[in-house]
Short mmCIF file of C-alpha atoms in Angstrom, two decimals:
data_model
loop_
_atom_site.label_atom_id
_atom_site.label_comp_id
_atom_site.label_asym_id
_atom_site.label_seq_id
_atom_site.Cartn_x
_atom_site.Cartn_y
_atom_site.Cartn_z
CA MET Z 507 0.00 0.00 0.00
CA THR Z 508 2.85 2.38 0.86
CA LYS Z 509 4.43 1.76 -2.55
CA LYS Z 510 1.13 2.53 -4.29
CA CYS Z 511 0.75 5.76 -2.34
CA ILE Z 512 4.26 6.91 -3.27
CA ILE Z 513 3.65 6.09 -6.95
CA SER Z 514 0.30 7.90 -6.80
CA VAL Z 515 1.85 11.04 -5.33
CA LEU Z 516 4.51 11.03 -8.07
CA LEU Z 517 1.83 10.62 -10.75
CA VAL Z 518 -0.24 13.48 -9.32
CA VAL Z 519 2.85 15.72 -9.27
CA ALA Z 520 3.64 14.72 -12.86
CA TRP Z 521 0.02 15.44 -13.84
CA ALA Z 522 0.34 18.94 -12.35
CA LEU Z 523 3.67 19.59 -14.11
CA PHE Z 524 2.56 18.48 -17.57
CA ALA Z 525 0.76 21.09 -19.67
CA SER Z 526 -0.79 19.09 -22.50
CA LEU Z 527 -4.03 17.15 -22.28
CA PHE Z 528 -2.23 14.22 -23.93
CA TYR Z 529 0.23 13.71 -21.07
CA LYS Z 530 -2.25 14.65 -18.36
CA THR Z 531 -4.52 11.90 -19.67
CA ILE Z 532 -1.65 9.38 -19.65
CA MET Z 533 -0.87 10.25 -16.02
CA LEU Z 534 -4.52 9.70 -15.06
CA MET Z 535 -4.52 6.38 -16.91
CA LEU Z 536 -1.46 5.25 -14.97
CA LEU Z 537 -3.04 6.38 -11.69
CA PHE Z 538 -6.19 4.48 -12.61
CA LEU Z 539 -4.07 1.40 -13.37
CA VAL Z 540 -2.40 1.55 -9.95
CA TRP Z 541 -5.74 1.62 -8.10
CA LYS Z 542 -7.94 -0.35 -10.51
CA LYS Z 543 -8.67 -3.18 -8.06
CA HIS Z 544 -9.74 -0.79 -5.33
CA ILE Z 545 -11.81 1.25 -7.78
CA PHE Z 546 -13.54 -1.92 -9.04
CA GLU Z 547 -14.47 -2.93 -5.50
CA MET Z 548 -16.02 0.51 -4.91
CA LEU Z 549 -18.26 0.31 -7.96
CA PRO Z 550 -21.98 -0.44 -7.47
CA ALA Z 551 -22.73 -4.12 -7.93
CA TRP Z 552 -24.89 -3.52 -11.03
CA THR Z 553 -21.96 -1.87 -12.86
CA GLN Z 554 -19.37 -4.52 -11.97
CA LYS Z 555 -20.70 -6.85 -14.67
CA TRP Z 556 -19.18 -4.53 -17.28
CA GLY Z 557 -15.82 -4.51 -15.53
CA MET Z 558 -13.39 -1.66 -16.18
CA LYS Z 559 -13.77 -1.60 -19.97
CA PRO Z 560 -16.08 1.50 -20.13
CA TYR Z 561 -13.58 3.53 -18.09
CA TRP Z 562 -10.64 2.48 -20.23
CA MET Z 563 -12.65 3.33 -23.34
CA LEU Z 564 -13.32 6.79 -21.90
CA PHE Z 565 -9.61 7.32 -21.25
CA PHE Z 566 -8.69 6.27 -24.79
CA VAL Z 567 -11.32 8.61 -26.25
CA CYS Z 568 -9.78 11.49 -24.25
CA LEU Z 569 -6.32 10.45 -25.44
CA TRP Z 570 -7.53 10.36 -29.05
CA MET Z 571 -9.06 13.84 -28.69
CA ALA Z 572 -5.74 15.15 -27.38
CA MET Z 573 -3.83 13.88 -30.41
CA PRO Z 574 -3.32 16.04 -33.52
CA ARG Z 575 -5.59 15.22 -36.46
CA TYR Z 576 -3.96 13.07 -39.12
CA ARG Z 577 -6.31 14.18 -41.86
CA ILE Z 578 -6.04 16.38 -44.92
CA ASP Z 579 -8.99 18.38 -43.65
CA SER Z 580 -10.79 18.60 -40.31
CA ASN Z 581 -13.60 20.51 -38.67
CA ASP Z 582 -11.33 22.30 -36.18
CA ARG Z 583 -11.38 26.09 -36.33
CA VAL Z 584 -7.60 26.15 -36.21
CA ARG Z 585 -5.47 23.61 -38.03
CA LEU Z 586 -2.07 23.11 -39.62
CA VAL Z 587 -2.42 22.32 -43.33
CA TYR Z 588 0.39 20.78 -45.36
CA LEU Z 589 0.59 22.00 -48.96
CA ASP Z 590 2.26 20.51 -52.01
CA LYS Z 591 4.11 22.51 -54.67
CA ASN Z 592 0.80 23.32 -56.39
CA GLY Z 593 -0.82 24.57 -53.19
CA GLU Z 594 -3.02 21.49 -52.78
CA ASN Z 595 -3.65 19.90 -49.37
CA LYS Z 596 -1.72 16.76 -48.53
CA HIS Z 597 -1.21 14.45 -45.57
CA PRO Z 598 1.59 15.41 -43.17
CA PRO Z 599 4.65 13.12 -43.15
CA LEU Z 600 4.01 10.30 -40.69
CA THR Z 601 7.29 10.92 -38.83
CA GLN Z 602 6.36 14.53 -38.15
CA TYR Z 603 2.88 13.49 -37.04
CA LEU Z 604 4.27 10.97 -34.55
CA ILE Z 605 6.72 13.50 -33.11
CA ASN Z 606 3.89 16.04 -32.79
CA THR Z 607 1.92 13.43 -30.85
CA LEU Z 608 4.70 12.18 -28.58
CA ILE Z 609 6.34 15.58 -27.98
CA PRO Z 610 3.59 18.21 -28.18
CA GLU Z 611 4.77 21.76 -28.74
CA GLU Z 612 2.91 22.73 -25.58
CA GLU Z 613 5.23 20.51 -23.52
CA ILE Z 614 8.32 22.02 -25.13
CA VAL Z 615 7.14 25.51 -24.16
CA ASN Z 616 6.08 24.25 -20.73
CA PHE Z 617 9.52 22.79 -20.02
CA GLY Z 618 11.38 25.72 -21.56
CA ILE Z 619 9.50 28.37 -19.59
CA ARG Z 620 9.42 26.53 -16.25
CA ASN Z 621 13.06 25.50 -16.52
CA LEU Z 622 14.46 28.51 -18.30
CA MET Z 623 17.75 28.49 -16.46
CA ILE Z 624 18.26 24.77 -17.23
CA ALA Z 625 17.28 25.25 -20.87
CA ARG Z 626 19.29 28.45 -21.25
CA PRO Z 627 22.43 26.88 -22.80
CA VAL Z 628 20.32 25.08 -25.43
CA ILE Z 629 18.25 28.17 -26.13
CA SER Z 630 21.38 30.27 -26.46
CA MET Z 631 22.82 27.78 -28.96
CA MET Z 632 19.67 28.30 -31.04
CA GLY Z 633 20.50 31.98 -31.30
CA VAL Z 634 18.16 33.50 -28.71
CA GLY Z 635 20.05 36.30 -27.02
CA GLY Z 636 20.60 36.78 -23.32
CA THR Z 637 18.40 39.88 -23.28
CA LEU Z 638 15.33 37.95 -24.42
CA ILE Z 639 15.99 35.21 -21.85
CA ALA Z 640 16.44 37.84 -19.14
CA GLN Z 641 13.15 39.50 -20.12
CA ALA Z 642 11.35 36.15 -20.00
CA ASN Z 643 12.83 35.51 -16.54
CA GLN Z 644 11.65 38.94 -15.44
CA ASP Z 645 8.12 38.22 -16.65
CA ILE Z 646 8.12 34.90 -14.79
CA ALA Z 647 9.37 36.60 -11.61
CA ASN Z 648 6.58 39.18 -11.96
CA GLY Z 649 3.89 36.50 -12.10
CA LYS Z 650 3.32 36.59 -15.87
CA ILE Z 651 4.28 32.97 -16.53
CA HIS Z 652 0.71 31.92 -17.34
CA ASN Z 653 0.59 34.45 -20.18
CA PHE Z 654 2.77 32.01 -22.14
CA PHE Z 655 0.34 29.12 -21.56
CA THR Z 656 -3.01 30.89 -21.95
CA PRO Z 657 -2.90 30.83 -25.79
CA TYR Z 658 -2.66 27.02 -25.70
CA ASP Z 659 -5.64 26.85 -23.33
CA ASN Z 660 -7.47 29.21 -25.66
CA LEU Z 661 -7.22 26.70 -28.51
CA GLY Z 662 -9.67 24.48 -26.63
CA ILE Z 663 -10.59 21.36 -28.59
CA ASP Z 664 -8.77 22.74 -31.63
CA ASN Z 665 -5.65 20.63 -31.64
CA PRO Z 666 -3.42 21.49 -34.60
CA MET Z 667 0.03 20.07 -35.16
CA SER Z 668 3.02 22.30 -34.52
CA GLY Z 669 4.28 24.38 -37.43
CA VAL Z 670 7.75 24.42 -35.89
CA TYR Z 671 8.45 20.74 -36.58
CA VAL Z 672 7.93 21.30 -40.31
CA GLN Z 673 10.57 24.00 -40.35
CA ALA Z 674 12.92 22.12 -38.00
CA PHE Z 675 12.86 19.11 -40.35
CA ASN Z 676 13.55 21.35 -43.34
CA GLU Z 677 16.49 22.94 -41.57
CA ALA Z 678 17.99 19.81 -40.02
CA PHE Z 679 17.25 17.12 -42.61
CA GLY Z 680 16.94 19.05 -45.86
CA THR Z 681 13.26 18.22 -46.39
CA ASN Z 682 11.13 20.62 -48.40
CA ASP Z 683 7.77 20.51 -46.67
CA ARG Z 684 5.47 23.49 -46.40
CA ALA Z 685 2.62 24.00 -43.96
CA VAL Z 686 0.39 26.89 -42.90
CA TYR Z 687 -2.03 27.49 -40.08
CA ILE Z 688 -5.58 28.37 -41.05
CA SER Z 689 -7.91 29.86 -38.44
CA GLU Z 690 -11.49 30.07 -39.64
CA PRO Z 691 -13.94 32.83 -38.60
CA LYS Z 692 -15.89 32.17 -35.43
CA GLY Z 693 -19.20 33.51 -36.69
CA ASP Z 694 -21.85 35.11 -34.49
CA GLU Z 695 -25.60 35.36 -34.02
CA ASN Z 696 -25.89 37.49 -37.17
CA VAL Z 697 -23.67 35.54 -39.58
CA ARG Z 698 -23.07 31.85 -39.02
CA TRP Z 699 -19.71 30.80 -40.43
CA SER Z 700 -19.51 28.36 -43.31
CA LYS Z 701 -17.61 28.41 -46.57
CA GLU Z 702 -20.89 28.71 -48.46
CA ASN Z 703 -22.76 31.28 -46.37
CA GLY Z 704 -22.73 33.91 -49.14
CA PHE Z 705 -20.12 36.19 -47.52
CA ARG Z 706 -16.55 37.16 -48.31
CA TYR Z 707 -14.20 37.46 -45.35
CA PRO Z 708 -11.16 39.60 -44.54
CA LEU Z 709 -7.84 37.75 -44.69
CA VAL Z 710 -5.19 38.42 -42.04
CA ILE Z 711 -1.75 36.99 -42.84
CA PHE Z 712 0.69 36.48 -39.96
CA CYS Z 713 4.47 36.18 -40.37
CA HIS Z 714 6.22 34.64 -37.36
CA GLY Z 715 9.50 35.61 -35.75
CA TYR Z 716 12.70 33.66 -35.04
CA LEU Z 717 12.34 30.02 -33.94
CA GLY Z 718 9.39 29.30 -36.16
CA ASN Z 719 5.65 29.21 -36.70
CA TRP Z 720 4.47 28.35 -33.20
CA GLN Z 721 1.07 26.91 -32.38
CA LEU Z 722 1.04 29.39 -29.48
CA TYR Z 723 0.35 32.30 -31.86
CA GLN Z 724 -2.80 30.64 -33.17
CA GLY Z 725 -4.30 30.65 -29.67
CA ILE Z 726 -4.02 34.45 -29.88
CA TRP Z 727 -5.08 35.14 -33.45
CA LYS Z 728 -8.21 32.98 -33.34
CA ASP Z 729 -9.74 35.74 -31.17
CA LEU Z 730 -9.74 38.11 -34.15
CA ASN Z 731 -12.92 36.14 -34.95
CA ASN Z 732 -14.46 37.82 -37.99
CA CYS Z 733 -11.74 36.94 -40.49
CA ILE Z 734 -9.64 34.14 -41.91
CA VAL Z 735 -6.17 34.10 -40.36
CA LEU Z 736 -3.38 32.53 -42.40
CA SER Z 737 -0.04 32.00 -40.64
CA ILE Z 738 2.69 31.38 -43.19
CA GLY Z 739 6.26 30.36 -42.46
CA THR Z 740 9.78 30.60 -43.72
CA ARG Z 741 11.23 27.31 -44.95
CA SER Z 742 13.63 27.33 -41.99
CA MET Z 743 12.94 28.74 -38.51
CA SER Z 744 14.54 32.11 -39.24
CA GLY Z 745 11.46 34.29 -39.62
CA ILE Z 746 13.22 36.37 -42.27
CA PHE Z 747 10.73 37.06 -45.07
CA THR Z 748 11.67 38.48 -48.47
CA ASN Z 749 9.97 39.90 -51.56
CA HIS Z 750 9.66 36.33 -52.82
CA ASP Z 751 7.52 35.45 -49.79
CA ILE Z 752 5.31 38.51 -50.32
CA ASN Z 753 4.83 37.61 -53.98
CA GLU Z 754 3.86 34.07 -52.95
CA ILE Z 755 1.03 35.42 -50.80
CA PHE Z 756 -0.75 36.42 -54.02
CA SER Z 757 0.57 33.78 -56.42
CA TYR Z 758 0.46 30.73 -54.14
CA TYR Z 759 -1.26 31.10 -50.76
CA ILE Z 760 -4.40 33.04 -51.64
CA PRO Z 761 -5.15 30.87 -54.72
CA SER Z 762 -4.64 27.82 -52.47
CA LEU Z 763 -7.14 29.14 -49.92
CA GLU Z 764 -9.66 29.87 -52.64
CA ARG Z 765 -9.30 26.34 -54.05
CA MET Z 766 -10.12 25.10 -50.54
CA GLY Z 767 -13.39 27.00 -50.78
CA TYR Z 768 -12.59 30.11 -48.75
CA HIS Z 769 -14.20 33.30 -50.04
CA ILE Z 770 -11.79 36.20 -49.49
CA ASP Z 771 -12.55 39.90 -49.67
CA HIS Z 772 -9.50 41.12 -51.62
CA ARG Z 773 -10.16 44.67 -50.42
CA GLN Z 774 -9.50 43.52 -46.85
CA ILE Z 775 -6.12 41.78 -46.84
CA HIS Z 776 -3.96 42.57 -43.82
CA LEU Z 777 -0.36 41.62 -43.06
CA MET Z 778 1.22 41.23 -39.62
CA GLY Z 779 4.86 40.55 -38.74
CA LEU Z 780 6.27 39.67 -35.31
CA SER Z 781 9.91 40.30 -34.34
CA ASN Z 782 11.99 38.91 -37.23
CA GLY Z 783 8.70 38.62 -39.10
CA GLY Z 784 8.69 42.40 -39.27
CA SER Z 785 10.96 41.79 -42.26
CA ALA Z 786 7.75 40.93 -44.15
CA ILE Z 787 6.42 44.42 -43.40
CA VAL Z 788 9.63 46.07 -44.59
CA ALA Z 789 9.68 43.94 -47.76
CA THR Z 790 6.05 44.87 -48.48
CA MET Z 791 6.64 48.60 -47.97
CA HIS Z 792 9.30 48.40 -50.67
CA SER Z 793 7.29 46.28 -53.09
CA SER Z 794 4.49 46.85 -55.56
CA HIS Z 795 2.17 44.84 -53.28
CA ALA Z 796 1.90 47.59 -50.66
CA LYS Z 797 -1.25 48.79 -52.42
CA ASP Z 798 -2.81 45.31 -52.14
CA PHE Z 799 -2.93 45.38 -48.34
CA LYS Z 800 -5.42 47.31 -46.25
CA SER Z 801 -3.01 47.42 -43.31
CA LEU Z 802 0.50 46.42 -42.27
CA THR Z 803 1.17 45.64 -38.59
CA SER Z 804 4.64 45.42 -37.06
CA ILE Z 805 4.85 43.76 -33.63
CA SER Z 806 8.01 44.01 -31.53
CA CYS Z 807 10.07 45.12 -34.51
CA ASN Z 808 11.46 48.49 -35.56
CA LEU Z 809 10.94 49.12 -39.26
CA GLY Z 810 13.84 49.92 -41.56
CA GLY Z 811 13.75 52.09 -44.66
CA LEU Z 812 10.49 53.90 -43.96
CA ARG Z 813 8.57 55.08 -46.99
CA LYS Z 814 5.12 56.34 -47.86
CA VAL Z 815 2.63 53.55 -48.54
CA PRO Z 816 -1.07 53.69 -49.47
CA CYS Z 817 -2.18 51.36 -46.63
CA ARG Z 818 -2.52 51.80 -42.88
CA ILE Z 819 0.40 51.05 -40.55
CA ASN Z 820 -0.06 49.66 -37.04
CA LEU Z 821 2.93 49.57 -34.67
CA ILE Z 822 2.82 47.44 -31.51
CA GLY Z 823 5.68 47.32 -29.03
CA GLY Z 824 7.08 47.76 -25.54
CA GLY Z 825 9.38 50.42 -24.18
CA GLN Z 826 11.72 47.89 -22.56
CA ASP Z 827 12.27 46.10 -25.86
CA HIS Z 828 15.34 47.04 -27.91
CA SER Z 829 13.52 45.78 -31.01
CA SER Z 830 10.65 48.25 -30.47
CA ARG Z 831 12.25 51.32 -28.95
CA LEU Z 832 12.16 53.35 -32.20
CA MET Z 833 8.43 52.84 -32.74
CA PRO Z 834 7.21 56.17 -31.31
CA SER Z 835 9.61 58.17 -33.49
CA GLN Z 836 8.86 55.97 -36.51
CA ALA Z 837 5.12 56.45 -36.01
CA SER Z 838 5.70 60.20 -36.01
CA ARG Z 839 7.83 60.08 -39.16
CA LEU Z 840 5.28 57.94 -41.02
CA SER Z 841 2.46 60.29 -40.03
CA LYS Z 842 4.43 63.25 -41.39
CA MET Z 843 4.76 61.35 -44.68
CA GLY Z 844 0.99 61.18 -44.84
CA VAL Z 845 0.69 57.53 -43.85
CA HIS Z 846 -2.23 56.65 -41.56
CA THR Z 847 -0.24 55.30 -38.59
CA VAL Z 848 -1.48 54.08 -35.21
CA LEU Z 849 0.75 53.18 -32.26
CA PHE Z 850 0.09 50.68 -29.44
CA PHE Z 851 3.09 51.21 -27.19
CA VAL Z 852 3.42 50.19 -23.51
CA PRO Z 853 6.54 51.73 -21.89
CA GLU Z 854 6.85 49.03 -19.20
CA GLU Z 855 6.48 46.06 -21.56
CA ASN Z 856 9.27 44.11 -23.27
CA HIS Z 857 9.66 41.82 -26.31
CA TYR Z 858 6.80 39.63 -25.08
CA VAL Z 859 4.18 42.35 -25.25
CA LEU Z 860 2.03 40.14 -27.51
CA VAL Z 861 1.53 37.45 -24.85
CA ASN Z 862 1.43 39.89 -21.93
CA ARG Z 863 -1.12 42.22 -23.53
CA ARG Z 864 -2.93 39.65 -25.67
CA ASN Z 865 -6.50 40.83 -25.07
CA GLU Z 866 -5.67 44.53 -25.41
CA ILE Z 867 -3.80 43.96 -28.66
CA ILE Z 868 -6.64 41.88 -30.11
CA GLU Z 869 -9.12 44.66 -29.33
CA PHE Z 870 -6.72 47.25 -30.76
CA LEU Z 871 -6.38 45.30 -34.01
CA LYS Z 872 -10.11 44.68 -34.32
CA GLN Z 873 -10.69 48.42 -34.11
CA GLU Z 874 -7.89 49.41 -36.49
CA MET Z 875 -8.46 46.65 -39.04
CA ASN Z 876 -12.26 47.01 -38.96
CA LEU Z 877 -12.74 43.37 -39.95
CA THR Z 878 -16.13 43.03 -41.66
CA CYS Z 879 -17.54 40.22 -43.77
CA VAL Z 880 -19.40 41.40 -46.87
CA ARG Z 881 -22.08 39.79 -49.02
CA GLU Z 882 -20.90 38.39 -52.34
#
C-alpha cells in the first residue's frame, strides 16, 4: 500500500507539471491502473458486470481527442495544413505526425518556460540572445508565466500540429515541406460561419519571428474572430521574409485558400509581422504589393527604410524592448509622410508584449483593421 501511495503522489505531481491534455490523460490512466482493483471494488454491484472496460474506453477517447488530427482536412477552427508545390492539401509526413503526438509543442514551451535556467544553454545555442531570456525571466518573476500558456488553453478542442516541426525538419534534414495554419472565422448570431454562407471574409496573414511558426500564436489570433487568419512560415525557422515570400502570398497562398473554398474579400487583406517577421512588413513597404494590403502591422520590430505607402500602418511594441524602442519616433515620421499610422506602445512592456497584452492587442487590431464580412 505504501508503494502505491508513493507512486500515486509522483503521478499526481507529474500530472500537475505536464501542460498538454495528452500527457495529463496518460498520467490519469497510470493512476487508474495503480488503483484499478480498489476502484472496481467501490463500484456499485450492477456496474461490476461490465468490468473496467467502459472507463478504459473513456480514457482512450480522451487520449484520441488530445492527439493532432492526421487528416487532410478537419472541422477544427484552427489547423495546420500541409501544402504541395501546387498549393493542394496533402497528408503530413508520418514521422512529423508521430513527433507532434509524442512531444507536443505545448510541452516544449512548458519545459522551456518553467526551466528557463536549465534550458538556457540550449536556447542560447539556437540563437536566442541573453536579453530575451532575461526578459522572459523577469516576466516569470513578476507572475506573468501563465501568459505564455493561456494561448494554448485558448485553442480548446482545436488541436493542430506544430508548425515548428515542419521548419525544423527542413532545416535539419533538408526536407522541403510546407505547412500553414488556417484559423477560420468564429461567426456570431448574425452571420453563421460556413464556406458557403454567401459572404466574403477579410484575410489576415501572420508572419512569425525567429524560432518558427508556433502553435502558441494561433491561440491568440483565433480571437480576431471575424476573419480568416493565415499563418505562413519561412522554410527554416529564421522568420526572415523576403519579396519572394510577399509575392507568394498572391501567387500561391491566396489561390490555395480559394481552391479550398474560402471566399476572401480582396479589399481587406492585412499583413502582420512579429519580431523577425517584421521583415515581411519592410519587404512589403518596398514592393508593388503595398497597395494590395489594407493594413500592415509590425509587432516588436522596428521598421527599416520607412517610406510612404497607401495602406494603414499599425505599430505594436514595448518600451523595454530594444527591437521596439524606435516605434514612437517611426510612427511620427510615417504620419508626417501622410501615412495613416497608429501606435500601441506600452513603456513598461518588453519583447513579449504580444503574450502579456494579448487581449488589449486583439481589441486594438479589431478596431484598427475594422474586420467586416461582406455579401458576395
